[in-house]
C-alpha positions as semicolon CSV with decimal commas, in nm:
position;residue;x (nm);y (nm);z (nm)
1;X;0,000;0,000;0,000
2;X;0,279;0,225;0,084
3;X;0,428;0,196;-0,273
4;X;0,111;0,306;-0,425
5;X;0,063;0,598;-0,263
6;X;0,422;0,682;-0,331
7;X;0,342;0,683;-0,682
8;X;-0,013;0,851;-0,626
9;X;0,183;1,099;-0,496
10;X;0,491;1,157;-0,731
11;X;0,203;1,138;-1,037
12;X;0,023;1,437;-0,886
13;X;0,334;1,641;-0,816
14;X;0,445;1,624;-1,252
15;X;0,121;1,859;-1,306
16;X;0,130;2,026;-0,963
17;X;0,071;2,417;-0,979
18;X;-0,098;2,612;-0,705
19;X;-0,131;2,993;-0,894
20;X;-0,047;3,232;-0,620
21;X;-0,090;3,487;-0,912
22;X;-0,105;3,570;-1,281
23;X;0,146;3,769;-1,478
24;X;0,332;3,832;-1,806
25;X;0,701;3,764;-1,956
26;X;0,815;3,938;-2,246
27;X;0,935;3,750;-2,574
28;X;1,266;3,924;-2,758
29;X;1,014;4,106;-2,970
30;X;0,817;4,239;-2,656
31;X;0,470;3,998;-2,696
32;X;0,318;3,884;-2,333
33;X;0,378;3,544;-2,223
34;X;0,154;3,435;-1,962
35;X;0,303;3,284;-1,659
36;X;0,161;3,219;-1,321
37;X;0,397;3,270;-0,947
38;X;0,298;2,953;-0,728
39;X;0,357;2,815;-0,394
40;X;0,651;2,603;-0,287
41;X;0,530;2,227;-0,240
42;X;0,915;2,097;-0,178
43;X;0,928;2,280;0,186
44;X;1,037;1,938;0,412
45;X;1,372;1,740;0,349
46;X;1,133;1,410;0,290
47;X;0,895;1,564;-0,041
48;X;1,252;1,663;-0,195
49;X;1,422;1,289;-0,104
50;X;1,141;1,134;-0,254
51;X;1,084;1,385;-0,586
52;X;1,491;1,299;-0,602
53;X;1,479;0,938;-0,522
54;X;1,137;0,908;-0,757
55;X;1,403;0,972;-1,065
56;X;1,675;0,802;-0,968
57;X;1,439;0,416;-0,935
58;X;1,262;0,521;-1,273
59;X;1,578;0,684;-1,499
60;X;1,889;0,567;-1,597
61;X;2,257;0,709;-1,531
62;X;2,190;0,853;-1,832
63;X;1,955;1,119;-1,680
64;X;2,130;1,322;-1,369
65;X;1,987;1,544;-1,129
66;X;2,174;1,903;-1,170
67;X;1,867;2,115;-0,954
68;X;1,629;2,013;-0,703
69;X;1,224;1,956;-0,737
70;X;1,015;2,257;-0,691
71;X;0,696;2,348;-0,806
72;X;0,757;2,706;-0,844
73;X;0,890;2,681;-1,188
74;X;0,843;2,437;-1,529
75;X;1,078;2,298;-1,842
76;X;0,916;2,616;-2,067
77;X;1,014;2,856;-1,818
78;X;1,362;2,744;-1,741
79;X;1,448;2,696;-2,142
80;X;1,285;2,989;-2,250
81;X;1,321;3,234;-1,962
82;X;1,581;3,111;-1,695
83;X;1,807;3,028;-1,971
84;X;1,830;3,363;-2,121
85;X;1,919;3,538;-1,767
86;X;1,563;3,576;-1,592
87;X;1,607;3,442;-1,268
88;X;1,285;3,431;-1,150
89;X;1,069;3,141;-1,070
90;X;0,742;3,091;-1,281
91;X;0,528;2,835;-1,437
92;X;0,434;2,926;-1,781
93;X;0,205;2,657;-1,891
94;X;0,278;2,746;-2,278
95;X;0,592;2,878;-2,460
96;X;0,434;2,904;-2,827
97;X;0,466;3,277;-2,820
98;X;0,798;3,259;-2,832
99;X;0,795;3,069;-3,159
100;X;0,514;3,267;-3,313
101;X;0,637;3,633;-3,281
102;X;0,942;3,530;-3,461
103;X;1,143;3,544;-3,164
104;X;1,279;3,202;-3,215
105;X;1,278;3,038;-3,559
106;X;1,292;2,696;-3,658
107;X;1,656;2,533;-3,731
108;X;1,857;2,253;-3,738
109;X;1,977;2,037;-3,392
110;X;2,348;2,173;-3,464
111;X;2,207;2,532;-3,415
112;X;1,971;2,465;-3,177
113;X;1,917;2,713;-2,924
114;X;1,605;2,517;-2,759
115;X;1,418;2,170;-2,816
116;X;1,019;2,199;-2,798
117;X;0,865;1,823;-2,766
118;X;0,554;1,981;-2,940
119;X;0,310;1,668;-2,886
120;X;0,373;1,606;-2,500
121;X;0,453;1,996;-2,448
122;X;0,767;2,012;-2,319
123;X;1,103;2,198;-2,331
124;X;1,459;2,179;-2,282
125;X;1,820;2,366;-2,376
126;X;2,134;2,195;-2,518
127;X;2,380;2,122;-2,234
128;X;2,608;2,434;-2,175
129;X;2,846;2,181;-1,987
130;X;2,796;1,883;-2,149
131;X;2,826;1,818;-2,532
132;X;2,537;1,625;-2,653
133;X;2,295;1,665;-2,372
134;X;2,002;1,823;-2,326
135;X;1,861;1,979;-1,977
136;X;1,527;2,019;-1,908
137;X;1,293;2,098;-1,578
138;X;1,071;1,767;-1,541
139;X;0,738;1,885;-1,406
140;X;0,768;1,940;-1,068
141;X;1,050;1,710;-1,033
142;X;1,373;1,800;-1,062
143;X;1,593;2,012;-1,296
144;X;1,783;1,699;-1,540
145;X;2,054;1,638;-1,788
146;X;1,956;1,391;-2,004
147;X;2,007;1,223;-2,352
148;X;1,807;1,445;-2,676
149;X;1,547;1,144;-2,647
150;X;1,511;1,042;-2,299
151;X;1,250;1,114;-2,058
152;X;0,917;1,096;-1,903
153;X;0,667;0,900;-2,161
154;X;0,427;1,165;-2,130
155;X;0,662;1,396;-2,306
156;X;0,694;1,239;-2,625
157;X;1,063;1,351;-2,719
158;X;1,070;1,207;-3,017
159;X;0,841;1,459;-3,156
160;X;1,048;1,789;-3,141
161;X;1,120;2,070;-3,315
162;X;1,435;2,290;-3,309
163;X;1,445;2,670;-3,220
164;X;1,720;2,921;-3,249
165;X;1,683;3,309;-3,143
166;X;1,577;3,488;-3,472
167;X;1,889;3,783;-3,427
168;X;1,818;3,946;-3,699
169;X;1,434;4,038;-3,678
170;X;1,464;4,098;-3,320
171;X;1,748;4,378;-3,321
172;X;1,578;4,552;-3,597
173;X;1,265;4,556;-3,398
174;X;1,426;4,658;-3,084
């Protein structure tokens, strides 16, 4: 029984996100993102040794754990946001703006800038530290390194898409 409501419980906490409140990012070419601020769920040693001990019984050595779970942010956030210097914590439940203002254009996986697995909806950034790998925020879980093709079912990553920031467009427009 107890291993069943361990895994009640880690299911819940991949789509876990308690709004506190509503507000907007900006894309390179100024369009409003919607994100949301929410609550800490990882506040007691035991939720983050079991969000952290969740991946390492499910994953490989291929994925490894480079940030701990918290709820306050999501993948789309930390590739599209985090990545590019914005520190703050959100959940932004959709990063499509960023691909239809022009901000980011599709490209190849050599110029990638940022992966979107459009059919499960997730997102993730080439390694800066590790050639070949890919990290990506996993739900509520934890921040991961992982393989271009490796991860949570519900994500789909073999359906994915390539971005790369569109320079030219967004200088002129700035």
């Amino acid at each position: 029984m107890k291993k069943f409501k361990f895994i009640v419980v880690i299911a819940c906490l991949f789509s876990m996100s308690s709004i506190a409140y509503a507000i907007n990012l900006k894309t390179p070419k100024g369009n409003n993102v919607s994100v949301s601020s929410n609550t800490e769920y990882y506040i007691t040693q035991e939720r983050i040794d079991e969000a952290v001990q969740y991946i390492l019984e499910n994953y490989d050595s291929r994925v490894t754990i480079i940030g701990l779970p918290s709820t306050t942010y999501n993948c789309h956030n930390y590739a599209w946001s985090m990545t590019e210097g914005n520190t703050t914590h959100y959940w932004m439940p959709d990063p499509s703006e960023y691909m239809d203002d022009g901000s980011y254009v599709q490209t190849f996986q050599i110029l990638a800038e940022k992966v979107y697995y459009y059919a499960g909806s997730h997102s993730a950034v080439p390694s800066p530290t590790v050639s070949g790998m890919y990290e990506s925020k996993w739900g509520s879980l934890c921040l991961v390194r992982h393989p271009l093709g490796y991860g949570p079912a519900s994500y789909q990553m073999s359906n994915r898409r390539f971005y790369r920031k569109d320079l030219i467009h967004v200088v002129i427009s700035s």
